[in-house]
PDB file of C-alpha atoms in Angstrom:
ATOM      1  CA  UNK P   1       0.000   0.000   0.000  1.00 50.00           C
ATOM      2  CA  UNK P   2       1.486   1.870   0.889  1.00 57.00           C
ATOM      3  CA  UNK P   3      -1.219   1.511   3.544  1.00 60.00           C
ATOM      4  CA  UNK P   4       1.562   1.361   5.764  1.00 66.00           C
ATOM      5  CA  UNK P   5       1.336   4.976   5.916  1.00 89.00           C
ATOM      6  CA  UNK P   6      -2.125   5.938   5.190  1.00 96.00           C
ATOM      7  CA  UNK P   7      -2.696   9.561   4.948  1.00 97.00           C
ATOM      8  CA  UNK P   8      -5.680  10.880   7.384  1.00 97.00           C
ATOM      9  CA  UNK P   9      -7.097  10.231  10.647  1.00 96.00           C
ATOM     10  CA  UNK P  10      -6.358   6.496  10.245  1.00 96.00           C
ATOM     11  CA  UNK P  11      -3.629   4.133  11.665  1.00 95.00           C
ATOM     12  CA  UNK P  12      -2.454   1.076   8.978  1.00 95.00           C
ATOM     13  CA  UNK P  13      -4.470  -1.069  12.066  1.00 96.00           C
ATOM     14  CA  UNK P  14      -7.419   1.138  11.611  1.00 96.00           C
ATOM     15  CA  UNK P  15      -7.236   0.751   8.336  1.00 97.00           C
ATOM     16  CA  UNK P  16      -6.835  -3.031   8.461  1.00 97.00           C
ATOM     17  CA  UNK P  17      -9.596  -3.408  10.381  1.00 97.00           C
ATOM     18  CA  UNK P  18     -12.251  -1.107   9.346  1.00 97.00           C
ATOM     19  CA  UNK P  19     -11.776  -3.027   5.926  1.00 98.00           C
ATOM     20  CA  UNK P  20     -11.840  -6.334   7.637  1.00 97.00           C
ATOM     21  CA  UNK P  21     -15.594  -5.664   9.210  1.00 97.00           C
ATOM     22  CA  UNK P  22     -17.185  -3.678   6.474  1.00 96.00           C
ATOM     23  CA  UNK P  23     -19.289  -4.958   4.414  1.00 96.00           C
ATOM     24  CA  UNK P  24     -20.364  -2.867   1.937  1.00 97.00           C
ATOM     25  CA  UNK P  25     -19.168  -3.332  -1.507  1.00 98.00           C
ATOM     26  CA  UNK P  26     -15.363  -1.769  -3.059  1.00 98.00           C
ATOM     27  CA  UNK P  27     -16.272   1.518  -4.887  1.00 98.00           C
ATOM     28  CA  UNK P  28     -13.771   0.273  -8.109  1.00 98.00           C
ATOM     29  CA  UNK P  29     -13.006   2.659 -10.936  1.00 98.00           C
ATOM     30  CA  UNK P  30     -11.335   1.739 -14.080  1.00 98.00           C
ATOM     31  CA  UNK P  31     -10.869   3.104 -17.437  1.00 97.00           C
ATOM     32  CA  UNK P  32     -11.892   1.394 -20.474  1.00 96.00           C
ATOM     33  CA  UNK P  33      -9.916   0.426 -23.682  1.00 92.00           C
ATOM     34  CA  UNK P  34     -11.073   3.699 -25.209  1.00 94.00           C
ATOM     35  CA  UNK P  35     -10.028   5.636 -22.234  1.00 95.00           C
ATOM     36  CA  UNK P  36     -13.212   6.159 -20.567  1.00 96.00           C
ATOM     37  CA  UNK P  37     -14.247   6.770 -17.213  1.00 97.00           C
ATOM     38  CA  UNK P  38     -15.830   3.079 -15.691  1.00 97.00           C
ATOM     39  CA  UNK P  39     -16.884   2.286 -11.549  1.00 98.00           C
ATOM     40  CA  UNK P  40     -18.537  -0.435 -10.549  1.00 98.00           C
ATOM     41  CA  UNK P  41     -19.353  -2.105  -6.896  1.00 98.00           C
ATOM     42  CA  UNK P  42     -17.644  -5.275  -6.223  1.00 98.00           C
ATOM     43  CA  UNK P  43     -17.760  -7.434  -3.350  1.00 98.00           C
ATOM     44  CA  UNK P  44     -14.595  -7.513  -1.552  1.00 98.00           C
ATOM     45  CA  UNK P  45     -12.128  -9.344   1.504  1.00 98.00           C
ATOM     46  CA  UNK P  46      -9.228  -7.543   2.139  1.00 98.00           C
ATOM     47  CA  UNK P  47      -5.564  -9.392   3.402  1.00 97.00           C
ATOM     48  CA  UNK P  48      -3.870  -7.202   5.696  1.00 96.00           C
ATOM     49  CA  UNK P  49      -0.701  -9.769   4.949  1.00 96.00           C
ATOM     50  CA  UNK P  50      -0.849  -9.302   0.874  1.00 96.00           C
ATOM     51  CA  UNK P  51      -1.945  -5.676   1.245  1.00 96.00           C
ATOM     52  CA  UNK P  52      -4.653  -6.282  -1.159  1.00 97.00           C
ATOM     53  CA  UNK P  53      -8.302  -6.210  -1.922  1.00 98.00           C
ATOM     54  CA  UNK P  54      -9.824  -9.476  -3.676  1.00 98.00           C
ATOM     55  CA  UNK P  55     -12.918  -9.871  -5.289  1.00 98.00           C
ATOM     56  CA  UNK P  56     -14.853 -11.983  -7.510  1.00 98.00           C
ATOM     57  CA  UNK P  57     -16.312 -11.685 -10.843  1.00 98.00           C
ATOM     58  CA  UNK P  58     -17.798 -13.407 -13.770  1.00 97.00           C
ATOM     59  CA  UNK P  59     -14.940 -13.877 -16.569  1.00 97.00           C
ATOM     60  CA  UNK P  60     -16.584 -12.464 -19.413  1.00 97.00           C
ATOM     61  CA  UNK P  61     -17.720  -8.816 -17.338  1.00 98.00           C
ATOM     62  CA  UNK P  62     -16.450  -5.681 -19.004  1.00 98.00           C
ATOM     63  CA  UNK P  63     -14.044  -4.893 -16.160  1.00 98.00           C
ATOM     64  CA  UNK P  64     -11.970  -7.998 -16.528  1.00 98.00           C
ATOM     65  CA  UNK P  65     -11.110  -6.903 -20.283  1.00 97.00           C
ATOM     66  CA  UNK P  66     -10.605  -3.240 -18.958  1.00 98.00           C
ATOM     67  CA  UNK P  67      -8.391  -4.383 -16.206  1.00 98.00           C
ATOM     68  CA  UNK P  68      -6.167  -6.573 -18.926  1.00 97.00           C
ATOM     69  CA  UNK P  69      -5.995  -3.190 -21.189  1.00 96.00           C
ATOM     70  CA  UNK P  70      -4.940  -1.109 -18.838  1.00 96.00           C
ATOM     71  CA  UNK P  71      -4.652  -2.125 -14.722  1.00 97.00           C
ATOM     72  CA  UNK P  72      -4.259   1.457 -13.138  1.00 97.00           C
ATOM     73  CA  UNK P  73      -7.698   1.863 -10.889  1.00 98.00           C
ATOM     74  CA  UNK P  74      -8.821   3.898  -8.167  1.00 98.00           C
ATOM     75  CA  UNK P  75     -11.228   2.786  -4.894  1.00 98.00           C
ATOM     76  CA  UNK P  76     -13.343   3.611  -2.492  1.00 98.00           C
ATOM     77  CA  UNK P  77     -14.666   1.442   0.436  1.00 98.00           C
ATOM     78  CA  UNK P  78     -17.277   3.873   2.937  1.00 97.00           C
ATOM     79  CA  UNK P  79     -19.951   3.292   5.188  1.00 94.00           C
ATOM     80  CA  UNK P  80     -23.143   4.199   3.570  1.00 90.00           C
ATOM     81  CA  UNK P  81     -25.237   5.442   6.820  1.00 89.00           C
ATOM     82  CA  UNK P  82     -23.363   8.751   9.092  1.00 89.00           C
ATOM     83  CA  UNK P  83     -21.467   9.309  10.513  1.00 89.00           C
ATOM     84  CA  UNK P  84     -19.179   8.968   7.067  1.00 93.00           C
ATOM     85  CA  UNK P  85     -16.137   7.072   7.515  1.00 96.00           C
ATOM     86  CA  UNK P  86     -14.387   5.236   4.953  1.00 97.00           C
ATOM     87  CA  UNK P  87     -10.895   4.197   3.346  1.00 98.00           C
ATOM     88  CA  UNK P  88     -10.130   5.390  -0.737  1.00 98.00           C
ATOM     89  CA  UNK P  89      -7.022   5.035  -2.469  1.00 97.00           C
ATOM     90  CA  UNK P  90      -5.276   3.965  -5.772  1.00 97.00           C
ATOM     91  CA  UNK P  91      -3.206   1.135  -7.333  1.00 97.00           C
ATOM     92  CA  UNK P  92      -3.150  -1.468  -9.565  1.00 98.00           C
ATOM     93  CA  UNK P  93      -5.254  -4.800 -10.217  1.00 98.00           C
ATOM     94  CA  UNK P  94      -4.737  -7.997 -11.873  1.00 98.00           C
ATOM     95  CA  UNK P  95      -6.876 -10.148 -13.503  1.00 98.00           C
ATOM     96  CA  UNK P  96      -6.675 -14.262 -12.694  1.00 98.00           C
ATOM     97  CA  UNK P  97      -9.157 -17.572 -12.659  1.00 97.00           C
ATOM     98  CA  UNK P  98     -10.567 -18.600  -9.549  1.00 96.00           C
ATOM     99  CA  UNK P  99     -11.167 -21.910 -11.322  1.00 92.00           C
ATOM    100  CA  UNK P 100     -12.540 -23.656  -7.879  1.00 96.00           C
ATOM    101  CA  UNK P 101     -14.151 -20.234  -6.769  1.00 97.00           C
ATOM    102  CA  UNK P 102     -12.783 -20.260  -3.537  1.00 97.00           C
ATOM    103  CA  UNK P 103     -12.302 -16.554  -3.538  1.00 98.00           C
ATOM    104  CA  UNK P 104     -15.985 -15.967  -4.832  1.00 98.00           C
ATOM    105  CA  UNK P 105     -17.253 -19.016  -1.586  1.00 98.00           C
ATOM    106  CA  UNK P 106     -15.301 -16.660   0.470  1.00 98.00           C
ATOM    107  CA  UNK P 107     -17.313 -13.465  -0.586  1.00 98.00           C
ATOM    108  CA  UNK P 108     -20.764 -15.022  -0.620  1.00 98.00           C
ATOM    109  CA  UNK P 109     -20.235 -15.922   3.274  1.00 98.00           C
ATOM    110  CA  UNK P 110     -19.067 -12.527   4.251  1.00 98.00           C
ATOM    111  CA  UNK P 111     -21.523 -10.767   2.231  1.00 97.00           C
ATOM    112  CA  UNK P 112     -24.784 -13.202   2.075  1.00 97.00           C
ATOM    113  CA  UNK P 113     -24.091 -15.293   5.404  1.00 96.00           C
ATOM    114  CA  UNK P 114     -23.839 -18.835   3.680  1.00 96.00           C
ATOM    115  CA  UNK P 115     -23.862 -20.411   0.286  1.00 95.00           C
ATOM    116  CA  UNK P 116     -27.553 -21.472   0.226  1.00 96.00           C
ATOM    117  CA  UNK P 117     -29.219 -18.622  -1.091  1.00 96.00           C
ATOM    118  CA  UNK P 118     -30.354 -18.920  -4.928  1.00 96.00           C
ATOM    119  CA  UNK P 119     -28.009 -16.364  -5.518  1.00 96.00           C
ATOM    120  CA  UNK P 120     -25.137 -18.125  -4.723  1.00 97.00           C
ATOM    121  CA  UNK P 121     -25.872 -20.856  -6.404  1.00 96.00           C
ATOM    122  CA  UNK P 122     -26.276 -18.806  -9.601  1.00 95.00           C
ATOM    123  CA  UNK P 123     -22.953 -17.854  -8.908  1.00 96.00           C
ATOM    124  CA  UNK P 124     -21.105 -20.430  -7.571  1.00 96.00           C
ATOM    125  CA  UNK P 125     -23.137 -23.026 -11.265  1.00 96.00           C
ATOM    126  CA  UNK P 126     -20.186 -25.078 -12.376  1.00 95.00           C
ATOM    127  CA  UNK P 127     -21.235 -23.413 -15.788  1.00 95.00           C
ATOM    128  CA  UNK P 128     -19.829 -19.971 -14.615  1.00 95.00           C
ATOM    129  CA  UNK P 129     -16.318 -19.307 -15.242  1.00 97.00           C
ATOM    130  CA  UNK P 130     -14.594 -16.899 -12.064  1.00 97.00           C
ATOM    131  CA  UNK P 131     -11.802 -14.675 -12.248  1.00 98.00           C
ATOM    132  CA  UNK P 132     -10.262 -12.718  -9.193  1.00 98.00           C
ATOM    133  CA  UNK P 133      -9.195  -8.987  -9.352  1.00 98.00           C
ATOM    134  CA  UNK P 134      -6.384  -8.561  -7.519  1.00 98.00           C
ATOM    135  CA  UNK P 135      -5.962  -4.953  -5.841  1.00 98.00           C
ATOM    136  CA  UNK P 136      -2.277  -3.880  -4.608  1.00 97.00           C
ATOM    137  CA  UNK P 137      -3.058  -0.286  -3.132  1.00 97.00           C
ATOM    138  CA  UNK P 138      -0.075   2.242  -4.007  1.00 96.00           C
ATOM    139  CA  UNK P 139      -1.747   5.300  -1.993  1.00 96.00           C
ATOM    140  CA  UNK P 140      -4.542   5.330   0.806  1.00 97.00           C
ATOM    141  CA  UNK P 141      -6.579   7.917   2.283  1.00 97.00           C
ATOM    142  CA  UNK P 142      -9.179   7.880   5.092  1.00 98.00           C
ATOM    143  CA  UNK P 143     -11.129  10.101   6.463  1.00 96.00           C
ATOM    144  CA  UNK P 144     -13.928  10.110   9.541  1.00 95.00           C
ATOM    145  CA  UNK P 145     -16.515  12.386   9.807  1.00 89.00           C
ATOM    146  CA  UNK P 146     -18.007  11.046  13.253  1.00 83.00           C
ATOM    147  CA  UNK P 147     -16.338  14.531  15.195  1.00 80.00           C
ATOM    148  CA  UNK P 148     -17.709  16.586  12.573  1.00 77.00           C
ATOM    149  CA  UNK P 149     -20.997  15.054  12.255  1.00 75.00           C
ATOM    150  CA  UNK P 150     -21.603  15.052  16.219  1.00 74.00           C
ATOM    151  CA  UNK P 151     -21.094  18.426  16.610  1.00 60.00           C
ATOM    152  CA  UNK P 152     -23.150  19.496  14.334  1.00 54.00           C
ATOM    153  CA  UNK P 153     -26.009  17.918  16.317  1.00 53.00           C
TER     154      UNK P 153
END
């Protein structure tokens, strides 16, 4: 990262955490082959080891053939209800197959709470081909607008 040294209110163990127990979606942004502008919201589990994001997708979704042109992308990961907190940075992804899913297993749990839903068997249908994007932070930000938002009350 170098979420080492995270710029903001945040420690690199505030960081870790806060993107260990949130579970809201990775705010990704991307440009295409033509240079455009592209964001999605991905799932996402983060290893405070690797210093990287991972999340799942199908292997024929737009992003994977953006990320393969060009693998500079930019992120956001924020609590959607106040007070406002969140983590947002920059680096670089990589596209790979999660041919067993185990990534994509990983997410359902954190996100859905098991693998039973109907959902994740859509997903997880042997027929469905899985790729994991790979996100190695360069620069990280945080901010925390609890103090703000409090006194403001």
């Amino acid at each position: 990262m170098d979420a080492s040294d995270p710029t903001g209110p945040w420690s690199r163990a505030r960081v870790d955490g806060f993107l260990a127990d949130a579970t809201v979606p990775v705010r990704l942004s991307c440009r295409t082959p033509a240079d455009d502008l592209w964001m999605l919201s991905l799932w996402y589990e983060w290893d405070p080891e690797a210093s990287e994001l991972r999340c799942a997708t199908s292997a024929d979704a737009d992003v994977v053939r953006f990320l393969r042109a060009r693998d500079d992308v930019a992120f956001e990961i924020s609590t959607n209800d106040p007070p406002y907190r969140g983590v947002r940075g920059r680096g670089t992804a990589t596209v790979e197959p999660d041919a067993e899913k185990a990534v994509l297993r990983r997410l359902i749990t954190r996100y859905l709470g098991d693998t039973d839903s109907e959902l994740a068997k859509r997903l997880l249908s042997p027929e469905r081909d899985e790729v994991v994007i790979r996100i190695r932070p360069e620069r990280v930000h945080t901010w925390d607008y609890a103090a703000r938002m409090r006194s403001s009350e």
